[in-house]
Tab-separated table of C-alpha atoms in Angstrom:
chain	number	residue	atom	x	y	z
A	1	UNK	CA	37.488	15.693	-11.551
A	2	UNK	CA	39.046	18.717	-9.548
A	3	UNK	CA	37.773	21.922	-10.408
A	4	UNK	CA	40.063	24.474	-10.612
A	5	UNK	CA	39.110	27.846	-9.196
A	6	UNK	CA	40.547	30.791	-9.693
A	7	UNK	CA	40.576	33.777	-6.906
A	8	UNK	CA	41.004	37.096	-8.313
A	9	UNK	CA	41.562	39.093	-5.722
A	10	UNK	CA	45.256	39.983	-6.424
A	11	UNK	CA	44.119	41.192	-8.869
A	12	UNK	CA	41.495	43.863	-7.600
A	13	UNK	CA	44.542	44.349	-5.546
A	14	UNK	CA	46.489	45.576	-8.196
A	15	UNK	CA	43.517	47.931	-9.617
A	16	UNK	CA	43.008	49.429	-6.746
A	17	UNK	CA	46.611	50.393	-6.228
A	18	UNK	CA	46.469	52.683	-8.685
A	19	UNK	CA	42.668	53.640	-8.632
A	20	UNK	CA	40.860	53.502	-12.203
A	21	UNK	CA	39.871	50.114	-14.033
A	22	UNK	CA	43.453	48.608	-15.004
A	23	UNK	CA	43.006	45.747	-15.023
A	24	UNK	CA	39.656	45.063	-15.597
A	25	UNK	CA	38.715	42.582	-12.600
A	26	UNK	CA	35.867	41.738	-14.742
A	27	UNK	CA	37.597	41.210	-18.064
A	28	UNK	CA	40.361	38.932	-16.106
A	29	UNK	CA	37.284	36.688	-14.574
A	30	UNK	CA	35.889	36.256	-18.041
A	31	UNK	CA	38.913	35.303	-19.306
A	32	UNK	CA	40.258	32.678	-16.711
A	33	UNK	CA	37.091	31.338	-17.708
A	34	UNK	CA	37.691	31.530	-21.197
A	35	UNK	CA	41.097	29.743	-20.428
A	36	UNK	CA	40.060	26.693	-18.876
A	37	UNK	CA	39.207	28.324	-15.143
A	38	UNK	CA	36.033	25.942	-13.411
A	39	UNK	CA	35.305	28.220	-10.805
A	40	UNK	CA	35.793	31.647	-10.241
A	41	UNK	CA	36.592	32.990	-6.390
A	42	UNK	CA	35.986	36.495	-4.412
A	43	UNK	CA	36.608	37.245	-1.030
A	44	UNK	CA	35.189	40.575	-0.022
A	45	UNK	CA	36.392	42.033	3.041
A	46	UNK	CA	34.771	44.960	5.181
A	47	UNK	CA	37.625	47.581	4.464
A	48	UNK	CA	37.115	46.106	0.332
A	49	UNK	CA	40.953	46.582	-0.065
A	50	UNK	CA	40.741	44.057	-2.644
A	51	UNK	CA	37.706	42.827	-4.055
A	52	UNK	CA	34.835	44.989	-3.515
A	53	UNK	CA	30.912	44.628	-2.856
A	54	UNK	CA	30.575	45.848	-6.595
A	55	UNK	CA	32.774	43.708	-8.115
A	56	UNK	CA	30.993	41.118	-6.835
A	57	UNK	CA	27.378	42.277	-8.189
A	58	UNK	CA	28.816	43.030	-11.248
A	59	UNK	CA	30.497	39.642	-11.499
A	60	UNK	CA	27.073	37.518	-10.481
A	61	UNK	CA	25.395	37.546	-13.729
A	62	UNK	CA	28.246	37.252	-15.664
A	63	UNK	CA	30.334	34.436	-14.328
A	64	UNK	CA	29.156	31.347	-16.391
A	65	UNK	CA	30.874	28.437	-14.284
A	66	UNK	CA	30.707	28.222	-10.358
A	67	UNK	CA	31.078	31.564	-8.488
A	68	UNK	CA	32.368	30.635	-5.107
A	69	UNK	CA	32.207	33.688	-2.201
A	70	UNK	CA	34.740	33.654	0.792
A	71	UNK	CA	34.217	35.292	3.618
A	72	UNK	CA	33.581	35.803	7.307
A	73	UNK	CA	29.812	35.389	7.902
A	74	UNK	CA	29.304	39.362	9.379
A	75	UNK	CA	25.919	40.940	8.417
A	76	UNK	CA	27.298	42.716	5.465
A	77	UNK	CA	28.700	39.785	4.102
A	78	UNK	CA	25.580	37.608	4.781
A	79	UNK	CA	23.664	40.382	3.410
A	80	UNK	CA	25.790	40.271	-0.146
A	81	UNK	CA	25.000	36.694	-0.292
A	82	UNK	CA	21.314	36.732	0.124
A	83	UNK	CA	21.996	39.261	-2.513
A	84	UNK	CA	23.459	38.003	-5.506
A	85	UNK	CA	23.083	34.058	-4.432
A	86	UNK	CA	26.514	32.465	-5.570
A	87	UNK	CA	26.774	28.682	-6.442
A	88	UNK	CA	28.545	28.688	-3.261
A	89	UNK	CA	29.500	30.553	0.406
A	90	UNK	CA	32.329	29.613	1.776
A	91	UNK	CA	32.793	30.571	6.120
A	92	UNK	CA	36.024	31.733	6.674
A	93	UNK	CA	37.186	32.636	10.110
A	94	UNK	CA	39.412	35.770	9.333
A	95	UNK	CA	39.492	38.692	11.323
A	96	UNK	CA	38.603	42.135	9.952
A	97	UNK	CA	42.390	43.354	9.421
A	98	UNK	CA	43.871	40.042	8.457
A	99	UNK	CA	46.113	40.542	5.407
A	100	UNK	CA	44.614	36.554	4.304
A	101	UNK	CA	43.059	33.975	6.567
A	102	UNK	CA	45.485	32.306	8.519
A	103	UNK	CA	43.216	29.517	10.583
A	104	UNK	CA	40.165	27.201	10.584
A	105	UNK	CA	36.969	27.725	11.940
A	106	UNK	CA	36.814	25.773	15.558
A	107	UNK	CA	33.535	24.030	15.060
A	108	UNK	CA	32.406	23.201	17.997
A	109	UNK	CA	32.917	26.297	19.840
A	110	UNK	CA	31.116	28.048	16.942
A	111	UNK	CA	28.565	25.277	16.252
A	112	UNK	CA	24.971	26.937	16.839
A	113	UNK	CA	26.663	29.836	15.002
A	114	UNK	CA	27.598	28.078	12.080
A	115	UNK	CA	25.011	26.661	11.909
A	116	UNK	CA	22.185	29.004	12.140
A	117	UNK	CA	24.323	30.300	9.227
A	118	UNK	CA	24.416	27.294	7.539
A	119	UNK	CA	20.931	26.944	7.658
A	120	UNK	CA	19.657	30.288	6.761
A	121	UNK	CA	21.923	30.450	3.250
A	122	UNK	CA	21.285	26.652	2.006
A	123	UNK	CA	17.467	28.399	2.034
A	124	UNK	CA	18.689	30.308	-1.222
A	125	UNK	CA	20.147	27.239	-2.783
A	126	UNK	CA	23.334	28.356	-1.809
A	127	UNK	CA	26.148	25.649	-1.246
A	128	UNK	CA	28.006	25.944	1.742
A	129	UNK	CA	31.766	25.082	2.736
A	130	UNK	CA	33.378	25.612	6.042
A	131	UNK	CA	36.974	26.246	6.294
A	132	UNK	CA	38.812	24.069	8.597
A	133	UNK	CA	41.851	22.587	9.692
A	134	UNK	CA	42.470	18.684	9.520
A	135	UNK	CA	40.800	18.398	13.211
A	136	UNK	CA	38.464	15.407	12.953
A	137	UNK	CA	36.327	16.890	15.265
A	138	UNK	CA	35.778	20.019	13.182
A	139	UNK	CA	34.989	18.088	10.882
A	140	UNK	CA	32.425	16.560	12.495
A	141	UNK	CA	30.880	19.186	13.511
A	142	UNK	CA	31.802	20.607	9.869
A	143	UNK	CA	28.925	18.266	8.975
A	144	UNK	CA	26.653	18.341	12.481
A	145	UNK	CA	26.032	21.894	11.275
A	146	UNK	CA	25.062	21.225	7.865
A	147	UNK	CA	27.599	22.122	5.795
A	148	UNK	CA	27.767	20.576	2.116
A	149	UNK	CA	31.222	20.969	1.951
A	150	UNK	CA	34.760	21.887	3.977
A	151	UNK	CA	37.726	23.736	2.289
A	152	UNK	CA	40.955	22.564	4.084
A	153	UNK	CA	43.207	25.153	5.014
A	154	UNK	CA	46.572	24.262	3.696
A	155	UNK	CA	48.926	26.465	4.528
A	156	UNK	CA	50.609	24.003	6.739
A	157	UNK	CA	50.934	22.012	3.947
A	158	UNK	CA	52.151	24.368	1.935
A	159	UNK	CA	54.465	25.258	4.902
A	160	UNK	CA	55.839	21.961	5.047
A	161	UNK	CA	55.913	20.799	2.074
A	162	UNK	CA	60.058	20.604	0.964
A	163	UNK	CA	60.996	19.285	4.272
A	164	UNK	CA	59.102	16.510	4.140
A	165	UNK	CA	56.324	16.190	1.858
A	166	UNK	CA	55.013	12.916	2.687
A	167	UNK	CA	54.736	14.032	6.239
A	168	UNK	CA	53.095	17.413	5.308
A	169	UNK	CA	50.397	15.449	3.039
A	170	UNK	CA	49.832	12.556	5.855
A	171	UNK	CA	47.516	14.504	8.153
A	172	UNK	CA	45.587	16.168	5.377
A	173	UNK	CA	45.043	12.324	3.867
A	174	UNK	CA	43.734	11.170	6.751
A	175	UNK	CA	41.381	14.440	7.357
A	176	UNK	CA	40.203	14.103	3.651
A	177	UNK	CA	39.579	10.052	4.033
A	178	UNK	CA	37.183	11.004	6.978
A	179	UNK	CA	34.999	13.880	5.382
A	180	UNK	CA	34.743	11.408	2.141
A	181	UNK	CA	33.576	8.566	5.089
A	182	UNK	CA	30.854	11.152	6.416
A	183	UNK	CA	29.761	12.440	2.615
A	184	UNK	CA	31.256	15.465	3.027
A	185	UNK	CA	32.453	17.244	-0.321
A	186	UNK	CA	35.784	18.388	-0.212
A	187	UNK	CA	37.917	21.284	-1.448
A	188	UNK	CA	41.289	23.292	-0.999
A	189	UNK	CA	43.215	26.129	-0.994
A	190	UNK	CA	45.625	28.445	0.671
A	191	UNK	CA	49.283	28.681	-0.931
A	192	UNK	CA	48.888	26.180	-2.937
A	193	UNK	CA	51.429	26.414	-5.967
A	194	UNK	CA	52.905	24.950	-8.889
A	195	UNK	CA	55.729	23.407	-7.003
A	196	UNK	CA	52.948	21.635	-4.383
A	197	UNK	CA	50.007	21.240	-5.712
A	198	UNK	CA	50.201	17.838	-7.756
A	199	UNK	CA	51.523	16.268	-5.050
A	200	UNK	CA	48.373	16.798	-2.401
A	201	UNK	CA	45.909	16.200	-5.616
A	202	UNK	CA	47.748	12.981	-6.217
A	203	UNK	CA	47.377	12.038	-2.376
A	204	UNK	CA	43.717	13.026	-2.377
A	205	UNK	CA	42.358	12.390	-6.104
A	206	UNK	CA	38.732	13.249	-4.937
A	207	UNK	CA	39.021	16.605	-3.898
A	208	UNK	CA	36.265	18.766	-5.498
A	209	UNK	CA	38.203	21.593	-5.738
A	210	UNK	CA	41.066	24.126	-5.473
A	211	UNK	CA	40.931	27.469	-4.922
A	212	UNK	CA	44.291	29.201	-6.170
A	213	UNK	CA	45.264	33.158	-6.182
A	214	UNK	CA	47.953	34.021	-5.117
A	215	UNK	CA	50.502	32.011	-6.472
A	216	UNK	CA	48.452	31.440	-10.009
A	217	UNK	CA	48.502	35.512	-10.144
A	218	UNK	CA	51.897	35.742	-9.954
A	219	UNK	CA	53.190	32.894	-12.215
A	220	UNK	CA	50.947	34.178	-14.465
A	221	UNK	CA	53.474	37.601	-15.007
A	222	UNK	CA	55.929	35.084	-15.876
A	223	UNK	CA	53.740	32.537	-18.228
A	224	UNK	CA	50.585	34.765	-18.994
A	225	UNK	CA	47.616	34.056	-17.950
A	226	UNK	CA	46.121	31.419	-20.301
A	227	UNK	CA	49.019	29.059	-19.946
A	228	UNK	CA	49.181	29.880	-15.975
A	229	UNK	CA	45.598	27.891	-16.196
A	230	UNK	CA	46.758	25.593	-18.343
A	231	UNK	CA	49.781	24.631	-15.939
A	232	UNK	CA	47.492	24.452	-13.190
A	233	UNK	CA	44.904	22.505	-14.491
A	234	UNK	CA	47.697	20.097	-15.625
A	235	UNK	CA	48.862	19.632	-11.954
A	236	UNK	CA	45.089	18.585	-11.615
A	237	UNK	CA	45.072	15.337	-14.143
């Protein structure tokens, strides 16, 4: 089964736009729960123009399924994980003023790094996933550096998806076939939508999971947000 996750950030986005508590980030986690969500995901950055630190300590012992934490291994963020110990950490790559994360991590060059990391937050029990591309060889090293899991950045597939969506899928396949062949868990996310989503789960049946904001947010002003999840979760089966 694919576990849908659900990243609230847009909406923290949309709180702190207008400062005060509407909505309640909180609230809207318990309730995508309530509605079917598997996961719930938060990815704090250093300026918190989103999500922020507190959210994130508030949301800890309150979350009931898995609470998955993106971001880019600084000492503040490390720090926040030690902290509040999610089910999972996942190592994204993103600069300090990127509006979202726009690349993989390159493995190799980053190995010992990683993998200090790595080493230093499976010690809390946490579960780690490395974002990458569909490079084998960050893959490999993905795994070299003890990671449990990857998460496959897929805006390219997302990119690429209704000019050719057999070709977009193809390298992702193939990238997915060979972390399954090294027992490497495997998840997603990054544009994903209504309009591509079934399509890559139907291609790759075992991913773990899918992390989905953006796009879920903003159907859900259209749909609602129960039958948002619902839709989603549907593209899933």
């Amino acid at each position: 089964m694919t576990r849908l996750s659900v990243n609230i950030n847009k909406i923290a986005t949309l709180r702190n736009a207008r400062g005060g508590n509407i909505p309640d980030v909180i609230k809207v986690a318990l309730d995508c729960e309530q509605f079917g969500a598997e996961g719930i995901t938060v990815h704090p950055r250093p300026d918190e123009r989103h999500i922020r630190y507190s959210d994130v300590r508030q949301l800890r012992p309150l979350v009931t399924t898995e609470f998955n934490i993106e971001g880019n291994p600084q000492a503040k963020f490390l720090a926040l994980l030690h902290e509040v110990k999610p089910t999972q950490a996942t190592l994204v790559p993103d600069a300090n003023d990127a509006i979202t994360s726009n690349s993989g991590w390159d493995t190799v060059k980053n190995f010992d790094f990683l993998k200090n990391i790595v080493s230093e937050l499976k010690a809390d029990g946490i579960r780690i996933s490395i974002f990458v591309d569909t490079n084998l060889k960050n893959i490999e090293y993905a795994r070299l550096a003890g990671a449990d899991r990857i998460e496959f950045y897929t805006e390219p597939y997302s990119a690429n998806y209704l000019k050719n969506n057999e070709l977009a899928v193809k390298p992702f396949v193939a990238a997915a076939n060979y972390a399954r062949e090294i027992e490497l868990g495997i998840n997603a996310g990054h544009d994903l939508s209504l309009e591509n989503l079934a399509f890559l789960h139907k291609n790759i049946p075992f991913l773990d999971e899918v992390s989905i904001g953006h796009a879920l947010i903003a159907d859900a002003l259209y749909f609602g947000l129960e039958k948002t999840i619902g839709l989603y979760k549907e593209q899933l089966k």
